[in-house]
Amino acid sequence: MAIGYQSLFNDNDSVDKANTHKIYDVIIVGSGVSGSFMAKELVDAGLDVLLLEAGEFFSRTNFPKKEIDANSKLYWSGGIEFNKSADLAFLRPKVVGGGSIVNQALLDRFDDMALDSFKEQSGVSFFTKESMQPWYEKAESEIHQEVIPKEHRNKNAEIFAKGFEENNYLYDSLTRAQKNCAYEEGNDCIECLSGCRRDSKQSTLITTLKSAINNGLHMKSLFEVKNIVHKTDEVRVDGIHLKREYESFRAKKLVLASGAMGNSKLLLNSGFKKSLPALGQNFYSHPQFMVLGLFKEQINSGNGPFQALKSADPNFRRKGFKLENVFAPPVGISMLLPGHGEEHQQLMKKISHMACIEVAIRDTNPGSIKTNRHGKMIIDKKLNEEDKKRKNAGIEAINNIFSSQGAQRIIEGNLPIGLHLMGGLGIGERARFSVVTPDFHLHGYKNIFAADSSIFPNAPGINPSLTIMALTKMAASKVFR
Ligand SMILES: Cc1cc2nc3c(=O)[nH]c(=O)nc-3n(C[C@H](O)[C@H](O)[C@H](O)COP(=O)(O)OP(=O)(O)OC[C@H]3O[C@@H](n4cnc5c(N)ncnc54)[C@H](O)[C@@H]3O)c2cc1C
């Protein structure tokens, strides 16, 4: 048993004691945002649930302290993955709690533009503000949220705010799932990217997953599901524990919550493509481009709440991009900077003088997820001309902001990164063009469900987590019905 359990949860001998002989009511694959919310709902409904997670269990007592260790221990493939042409990077969490451990916990409801385009593409009638509202409310009731207070904005946020004002752009404060960050004590939220060591960030470890485990959820970490076998009234999952022990588990129903790439890979490798032709299609990632402004004075962008503000300009939304003030730890920044050797080193020495704004685009060019004959995942995802136009419009706005604030130099980061991995199992009415039905089960498979980021039919251009939570709540009632 990992150390983390002892400090976080009540004595619970169901943790890491999964039973290969019994038939569970439900098995959930993946303990991220969706998996944790699903687990709580199902356990609360009295079901016997097993949660399988490929990543390790960490908690505030043992989250990796060094950035380099966090990358390799909390993410798939040693920290970073790439598309086929190696010009777009992806960060895919692999840890108990999934994205909620490493993400920035910024929460937004979808606007009409996002919901309308989901509805139009999927034909699913509940993608309206009215239908989603009760589910957003239920999701929000699980997590404490705070707007970053103005008095704690750091210098990077001030540059963002002043630059927006001088260019007549509109901005707003970010809302974050957090509690008692105590900035006045000198806490820096950038550390939360490796897991929050004060339990201030409201990851699922301290919200839904904690509650589910304390109420009898069975969980097995370090278990990668490799194969799914569907039978009429039972589902079997086969996988590997600690990369060496093969085990199989059975349940009446299966919930796939291993994210856009995880779900697609698993179903493709289990032979579902023949019956689900749209499997692996329509993959999106909100590619983001970080732009650094080099200033004469020290900015210390990583101090305090390192993200506080977002664009709220209807023009930006119409043009398909959003801006946020942001920063990254040193290894991340070093990957963004140009040059090699001495030139790169000299720039890195100025890290405390760098402000940073990211442009994230609402990508329009659908990618695809495939696997080769060895089961290895291949991501075909490129920016099309429209995507590049969106990126360039965002970068132009950032240039205006930094220039108006006296930046000595503006550096466009080397590497676009997709953090919001979405699609592959798109939801929709028609089996030919979608994978998941409006009742959240796979077309043709009434006992296999999904409600995580994989079911997004396209890119909303808005932080996805809150909507994943809301959809998962909605889906849970279909699983235990
Ligand atoms: C650095 C970063 C910052 C972000 N910031 C924000 C933000 O501020 N706001 C926001 O809304 N979103 C943010 N996101 C995105 C957000 O975290 C994701 O959209 C969200 O976590 C997706 O939820 P999910 O349940 O679909 O999958 P995940 O949370 O990714 O969970 C999937 C889980 O399944 C496990 N898994 C995968 N395959 C298998 C398998 N075969 N067997 C067993 N387990 C498996 C994985 O290890 C993982 O733990 C951020 C992401 C990153 C990386």
XYZ file of C-alpha atoms and ligand atoms in Angstrom:
534
model
C 0.000 0.000 0.000
C 1.333 3.459 -0.868
C 2.151 5.791 2.038
C -0.355 8.359 0.824
C -3.391 6.296 1.749
C -2.494 6.221 5.394
C -2.350 9.962 5.759
C -5.422 10.719 3.693
C -8.026 8.096 4.252
C -9.661 6.240 7.109
C -8.469 2.696 7.711
C -9.828 1.042 4.637
C -8.701 -2.418 3.742
C -10.536 -2.330 0.402
C -7.820 -0.130 -1.048
C -5.426 -2.049 -3.298
C -7.143 -5.331 -2.473
C -9.008 -5.997 -5.676
C -10.567 -9.426 -6.011
C -10.067 -11.398 -9.218
C -12.808 -13.922 -8.354
C -15.836 -11.788 -7.705
C -18.060 -9.913 -10.127
C -18.204 -6.216 -9.226
C -21.238 -4.109 -10.021
C -19.012 -1.652 -11.885
C -15.356 -1.363 -12.840
C -14.048 2.136 -13.623
C -10.847 2.487 -15.644
C -8.984 5.694 -14.753
C -9.160 7.726 -11.541
C -8.939 11.225 -13.049
C -11.553 13.958 -13.033
C -14.316 11.772 -14.486
C -13.295 8.478 -12.836
C -13.213 10.011 -9.350
C -16.561 11.763 -9.743
C -18.101 8.584 -11.174
C -16.688 6.518 -8.303
C -18.302 8.757 -5.699
C -21.688 8.741 -7.424
C -21.746 4.954 -7.795
C -20.509 4.194 -4.288
C -23.052 6.647 -2.864
C -25.732 4.730 -4.780
C -24.670 1.585 -2.917
C -22.808 -0.171 -5.743
C -19.778 -2.408 -5.361
C -17.176 -0.580 -7.412
C -13.566 -1.281 -8.407
C -11.432 1.595 -9.705
C -8.335 0.681 -11.706
C -5.622 3.290 -12.239
C -2.338 2.961 -14.127
C -0.637 5.728 -12.151
C 0.828 5.744 -8.666
C -0.811 7.004 -5.505
C 0.745 10.188 -4.175
C -0.543 12.624 -1.599
C 0.612 15.865 -0.007
C 3.084 13.877 2.093
C 4.976 12.448 -0.856
C 4.290 14.398 -4.070
C 7.578 14.620 -6.033
C 9.452 17.757 -4.994
C 11.654 18.222 -8.063
C 10.061 19.299 -11.331
C 11.963 16.666 -13.292
C 10.743 13.869 -10.971
C 7.188 15.163 -11.124
C 7.266 15.041 -14.929
C 8.351 11.428 -14.982
C 6.241 10.205 -12.052
C 2.954 11.993 -12.700
C 2.734 11.749 -16.517
C 2.698 9.054 -19.180
C 5.797 8.366 -21.282
C 8.234 10.075 -18.914
C 6.484 13.439 -19.001
C 5.708 14.377 -22.573
C 4.227 12.845 -25.726
C 4.112 14.094 -29.324
C 1.995 13.934 -32.432
C 3.231 11.965 -35.432
C 5.084 14.932 -36.906
C 6.611 15.854 -33.512
C 5.509 19.484 -33.750
C 2.792 19.373 -31.075
C 3.395 18.101 -27.536
C 0.815 16.593 -25.184
C 0.826 16.349 -21.394
C -1.165 13.308 -20.255
C -1.493 12.739 -16.502
C -0.810 9.291 -15.021
C -1.447 9.336 -11.284
C -4.249 8.543 -8.857
C -6.507 11.592 -9.250
C -5.413 12.046 -12.897
C -5.540 15.581 -14.270
C -6.877 16.986 -11.007
C -3.458 16.408 -9.381
C -1.358 18.237 -11.967
C -3.805 20.710 -13.470
C -4.389 24.319 -12.549
C -7.944 23.636 -11.316
C -9.408 26.569 -13.246
C -13.123 26.056 -13.603
C -15.482 27.542 -16.168
C -18.946 26.644 -17.348
C -19.395 26.396 -21.115
C -20.980 29.345 -22.876
C -23.667 29.212 -25.579
C -21.064 29.111 -28.336
C -19.493 25.913 -26.955
C -22.803 24.233 -26.126
C -24.379 25.124 -29.471
C -21.462 23.644 -31.387
C -21.545 20.468 -29.247
C -25.282 20.182 -29.934
C -24.927 20.850 -33.634
C -22.188 18.304 -34.144
C -23.592 15.572 -31.890
C -27.343 16.052 -32.244
C -27.526 15.626 -28.447
C -30.339 17.741 -27.041
C -29.013 18.304 -23.499
C -26.191 20.583 -24.680
C -28.045 23.744 -23.685
C -27.473 26.121 -20.764
C -30.846 25.176 -19.223
C -30.258 21.406 -19.374
C -26.661 21.654 -18.156
C -27.329 24.093 -15.311
C -28.478 21.570 -12.657
C -25.520 19.316 -13.448
C -23.058 22.205 -13.233
C -24.601 23.076 -9.870
C -24.254 19.506 -8.616
C -20.612 19.392 -9.771
C -19.830 22.762 -8.183
C -21.322 21.595 -4.891
C -18.484 19.028 -4.580
C -15.646 21.569 -4.737
C -14.726 24.765 -3.012
C -13.995 27.479 -5.579
C -12.382 30.878 -5.180
C -11.772 33.846 -7.429
C -8.099 34.823 -7.156
C -8.171 37.950 -4.946
C -6.927 41.165 -6.540
C -4.585 41.974 -3.662
C -2.631 38.764 -4.274
C -2.055 39.232 -7.996
C 1.650 38.979 -8.834
C 3.650 41.218 -11.163
C 2.948 39.019 -14.183
C -0.791 39.444 -13.569
C -0.340 43.205 -13.191
C 1.387 43.400 -16.574
C -1.468 41.366 -18.052
C -4.107 43.648 -16.510
C -2.406 46.910 -17.469
C -1.635 45.659 -20.980
C -5.265 44.669 -21.474
C -6.486 48.028 -20.214
C -4.109 50.024 -22.435
C -5.146 48.025 -25.497
C -8.850 48.200 -24.638
C -9.152 44.429 -24.317
C -11.489 42.903 -21.726
C -10.234 40.574 -19.004
C -11.588 38.855 -15.909
C -10.378 37.013 -12.815
C -9.919 33.275 -12.943
C -11.959 30.965 -10.739
C -10.030 28.120 -9.209
C -10.851 25.037 -7.131
C -8.822 25.997 -4.089
C -9.147 26.684 -0.383
C -6.894 28.388 2.106
C -3.872 28.940 -0.147
C -2.561 31.449 2.431
C -0.576 33.514 -0.080
C 0.434 35.869 2.721
C 2.632 33.040 4.030
C 4.545 33.099 0.736
C 2.943 30.033 -0.863
C 3.462 29.679 -4.601
C 0.731 27.849 -6.494
C 3.158 26.892 -9.267
C 4.133 24.029 -6.939
C 0.624 22.622 -7.361
C 1.614 21.504 -10.872
C 3.414 18.650 -9.109
C 0.543 18.110 -6.656
C -0.496 20.528 -3.918
C 1.412 19.846 -0.714
C -1.048 21.797 1.453
C -4.219 20.158 0.118
C -5.355 23.650 -0.830
C -5.955 22.795 -4.469
C -9.212 20.880 -4.541
C -8.030 17.812 -6.445
C -10.279 14.752 -6.437
C -7.932 13.222 -3.842
C -9.451 15.480 -1.246
C -12.965 15.719 -2.689
C -14.813 12.951 -4.551
C -12.162 10.236 -4.517
C -11.527 10.624 -0.818
C -15.228 10.361 -0.099
C -15.615 7.298 -2.358
C -12.682 5.466 -0.752
C -13.911 6.203 2.727
C -17.303 4.819 1.730
C -16.017 1.502 0.427
C -14.608 2.037 -3.072
C -12.110 -0.677 -4.022
C -9.121 0.752 -5.828
C -6.046 -0.688 -7.429
C -3.310 1.721 -8.450
C -0.325 0.965 -10.707
C -2.654 -1.267 -12.737
C -2.777 -0.592 -16.471
C -5.807 -2.030 -18.234
C -4.691 -3.500 -21.551
C -7.745 -5.273 -22.907
C -11.529 -5.315 -22.620
C -13.701 -8.334 -23.321
C -17.401 -7.615 -23.696
C -19.990 -10.317 -23.001
C -23.783 -10.025 -22.944
C -24.143 -9.573 -19.196
C -20.552 -9.130 -18.055
C -17.391 -7.240 -18.953
C -13.867 -8.486 -18.293
C -10.801 -6.274 -18.151
C -7.262 -7.652 -18.407
C -4.228 -5.686 -17.353
C -0.840 -5.531 -15.685
C -0.034 -4.577 -12.101
C 3.352 -2.967 -11.487
C 4.378 -3.875 -15.041
C 4.773 -7.556 -14.124
C 1.629 -9.304 -12.798
C -1.173 -10.039 -15.255
C -4.653 -9.988 -13.691
C -8.259 -9.929 -14.879
C -11.315 -8.438 -13.191
C -15.002 -8.809 -13.992
C -18.041 -6.587 -13.529
C -21.613 -6.220 -14.704
C -20.760 -2.808 -16.115
C -17.652 -0.938 -17.178
C -17.003 2.811 -17.103
C -14.158 4.059 -19.266
C -12.570 7.135 -17.676
C -9.013 6.919 -18.931
C -9.145 10.169 -20.878
C -9.262 10.918 -24.603
C -6.065 9.082 -25.486
C -6.444 6.351 -22.850
C -9.981 5.336 -23.819
C -9.242 5.390 -27.537
C -6.068 3.338 -27.153
C -7.780 0.781 -24.936
C -10.780 0.244 -27.211
C -8.641 0.190 -30.370
C -6.312 -2.410 -28.873
C -9.337 -4.442 -27.720
C -10.692 -4.691 -31.273
C -13.689 -2.307 -31.045
C -12.884 -0.298 -34.195
C -14.865 -2.646 -36.457
C -18.121 -2.061 -34.598
C -17.354 1.596 -33.744
C -16.061 3.208 -36.951
C -15.761 6.695 -35.403
C -13.455 5.413 -32.637
C -10.286 7.517 -32.322
C -11.652 10.291 -34.553
C -12.195 13.961 -33.714
C -9.312 14.387 -31.313
C -8.704 17.965 -30.095
C -6.276 19.496 -27.600
C -6.605 23.323 -27.348
C -2.962 23.800 -28.427
C -1.395 26.524 -26.346
C 1.546 28.749 -27.152
C 3.386 30.461 -24.328
C 4.884 33.847 -25.107
C 7.505 35.371 -22.810
C 8.067 39.088 -22.330
C 11.544 39.962 -21.110
C 11.549 42.982 -18.788
C 14.310 45.092 -17.274
C 12.942 44.684 -13.778
C 12.282 41.439 -11.944
C 8.801 39.987 -12.527
C 8.994 36.700 -10.583
C 6.062 35.271 -12.495
C 6.055 32.037 -10.492
C 5.295 33.783 -7.209
C 1.944 33.542 -5.390
C -1.080 32.664 -7.484
C 0.826 32.347 -10.782
C -2.419 32.372 -12.756
C -4.973 35.016 -11.880
C -6.461 36.496 -15.041
C -8.019 35.469 -18.331
C -9.221 37.272 -21.417
C -12.961 37.963 -21.442
C -13.080 39.777 -24.739
C -15.932 38.693 -27.038
C -13.701 39.552 -30.006
C -11.086 37.041 -28.884
C -13.779 34.393 -28.360
C -15.149 35.028 -31.846
C -11.656 34.795 -33.285
C -11.159 31.401 -31.590
C -8.532 32.013 -28.896
C -8.184 32.909 -25.235
C -5.337 34.379 -23.220
C -4.289 33.653 -19.630
C -1.385 34.905 -17.560
C 0.721 31.874 -16.763
C 4.204 30.582 -16.035
C 6.022 27.253 -15.828
C 8.747 25.809 -13.624
C 12.367 26.084 -14.913
C 12.530 22.867 -16.972
C 9.303 23.856 -18.718
C 10.573 27.378 -19.429
C 13.911 26.023 -20.688
C 12.062 23.945 -23.290
C 10.305 27.047 -24.581
C 13.396 29.202 -25.010
C 15.296 29.394 -28.299
C 18.968 28.741 -28.841
C 21.518 26.318 -27.431
C 24.496 26.361 -25.107
C 25.701 29.785 -24.001
C 22.813 31.686 -25.657
C 20.226 29.475 -23.971
C 22.031 29.647 -20.640
C 22.151 33.436 -20.717
C 18.406 33.572 -21.353
C 17.677 31.097 -18.559
C 19.573 33.366 -16.160
C 16.916 35.987 -16.844
C 14.016 33.752 -15.891
C 13.007 36.031 -13.008
C 12.665 38.920 -15.504
C 10.179 37.079 -17.685
C 6.455 37.712 -17.855
C 4.361 35.154 -19.666
C 0.985 34.948 -21.393
C -0.381 31.896 -23.137
C -2.688 31.831 -26.110
C -4.804 28.682 -26.259
C -6.726 28.126 -29.456
C -10.056 26.473 -30.005
C -8.648 24.059 -32.579
C -10.754 23.312 -35.634
C -8.760 20.577 -37.351
C -9.797 17.189 -35.911
C -6.943 14.791 -35.217
C -7.084 11.022 -35.007
C -5.800 8.443 -32.550
C -4.652 5.108 -33.939
C -2.616 2.210 -32.654
C -0.041 0.210 -34.610
C 0.273 -3.569 -34.610
C 2.326 -3.408 -31.401
C -0.479 -1.502 -29.667
C 1.516 1.743 -29.669
C -0.517 4.926 -29.946
C -0.049 7.220 -32.962
C -1.556 10.710 -32.881
C -2.221 12.362 -36.185
C -2.933 15.987 -35.314
C -1.952 19.111 -37.179
C -2.860 22.764 -37.120
C -4.716 23.825 -40.260
C -4.719 27.346 -41.726
C -7.647 28.424 -39.547
C -5.861 27.172 -36.401
C -2.729 29.092 -37.396
C -4.821 32.200 -37.972
C -6.247 31.848 -34.439
C -2.789 31.394 -32.981
C -1.434 34.413 -34.860
C -4.327 36.606 -33.753
C -3.598 35.634 -30.130
C 0.112 36.263 -30.486
C -0.554 39.659 -32.027
C -2.651 40.591 -28.967
C 0.121 39.372 -26.631
C 2.696 41.426 -28.562
C 0.480 44.482 -28.118
C 0.157 43.802 -24.384
C 3.868 43.257 -23.727
C 4.923 46.144 -25.990
C 2.570 48.531 -24.215
C 4.200 47.523 -20.911
C 7.768 48.114 -22.085
C 9.018 44.583 -22.706
C 12.633 44.610 -23.966
C 12.151 41.465 -25.969
C 9.231 39.177 -26.790
C 9.973 35.480 -27.185
C 7.537 33.039 -28.742
C 7.867 29.663 -27.025
C 9.383 26.870 -29.117
C 6.765 24.272 -28.417
C 2.968 24.244 -28.720
C 1.454 22.038 -26.029
C -1.956 20.363 -25.805
C -3.124 20.068 -22.201
C -6.841 19.611 -22.798
C -7.003 16.246 -24.537
C -10.511 15.685 -25.865
C -12.426 13.404 -28.201
C -11.843 9.988 -29.733
C -15.122 8.637 -28.309
C -17.337 11.523 -29.411
C -20.894 11.554 -28.108
C -23.685 11.577 -30.698
C -26.978 10.213 -31.922
C -25.621 8.359 -34.927
C -23.386 5.299 -34.558
C -21.550 5.928 -37.816
C -20.259 9.315 -36.707
C -19.992 8.899 -32.938
C -18.945 6.341 -30.331
C -20.979 7.161 -27.209
C -24.781 7.492 -27.175
C -26.654 10.339 -25.435
C -27.214 7.727 -22.674
C -23.427 7.574 -22.244
C -22.940 3.939 -23.279
C -21.022 2.852 -26.382
C -23.201 2.393 -29.448
C -24.194 -1.290 -29.412
C -22.722 -1.972 -25.935
C -25.245 -1.256 -23.202
C -22.893 -2.073 -20.331
C -19.823 -0.027 -21.335
C -20.014 3.685 -20.478
C -17.881 6.826 -20.836
C -18.401 10.436 -19.753
C -14.876 11.845 -19.589
C -12.987 14.183 -21.925
C -13.036 11.509 -24.654
C -16.735 12.099 -25.367
C -16.315 15.776 -26.362
C -17.449 16.051 -29.996
C -15.196 19.056 -30.689
C -13.053 21.684 -28.968
C -15.087 24.056 -26.782
C -12.286 26.610 -26.355
C -13.040 26.687 -22.601
C -11.425 24.881 -19.644
C -13.002 21.422 -19.792
C -12.874 20.027 -16.210
C -16.085 21.464 -14.807
C -18.062 20.177 -17.793
C -16.432 16.729 -17.447
C -17.586 16.688 -13.809
C -21.124 17.770 -14.763
C -21.430 15.226 -17.588
C -20.084 12.481 -15.328
C -22.746 13.263 -12.735
C -25.366 13.087 -15.476
C -23.949 9.799 -16.780
C -23.789 8.144 -13.357
C -27.565 8.049 -13.104
C -27.622 6.035 -16.374
C -25.018 3.575 -15.076
C -26.862 2.663 -11.895
C -30.337 2.830 -13.353
C -0.775 20.923 -16.695
C -2.252 20.862 -16.944
C -3.046 21.938 -16.555
C -4.416 21.896 -16.780
N -5.191 22.910 -16.295
C -6.537 22.826 -16.409
C -7.364 23.809 -15.820
O -6.890 24.733 -15.166
N -8.718 23.704 -15.977
C -9.281 22.653 -16.683
O -10.510 22.605 -16.805
N -8.503 21.700 -17.228
C -7.158 21.743 -17.092
N -6.383 20.747 -17.603
C -7.054 19.641 -18.323
C -7.770 18.674 -17.373
O -6.907 18.270 -16.347
C -8.266 17.464 -18.180
O -9.146 17.939 -19.174
C -8.981 16.461 -17.293
O -8.112 15.947 -16.312
C -9.517 15.308 -18.124
O -10.242 14.470 -17.256
P -10.474 12.951 -17.606
O -11.253 12.363 -16.500
O -11.000 12.851 -18.979
O -9.004 12.299 -17.669
P -7.777 12.392 -16.663
O -8.047 13.324 -15.557
O -6.578 12.616 -17.504
O -7.721 10.925 -16.032
C -7.453 9.773 -16.782
C -6.783 8.757 -15.861
O -6.858 7.471 -16.494
C -5.656 6.779 -16.262
N -5.482 5.777 -17.315
C -5.271 6.003 -18.633
N -5.185 4.830 -19.297
C -5.336 3.850 -18.369
C -5.344 2.426 -18.445
N -5.195 1.780 -19.605
N -5.504 1.707 -17.297
C -5.671 2.365 -16.108
N -5.680 3.709 -15.986
C -5.518 4.446 -17.104
C -4.603 7.870 -16.314
O -3.412 7.426 -15.683
C -5.303 9.034 -15.623
O -5.017 9.057 -14.245
C -5.006 20.763 -17.426
C -4.203 19.690 -17.806
C -2.842 19.732 -17.578
C -2.002 18.550 -17.988
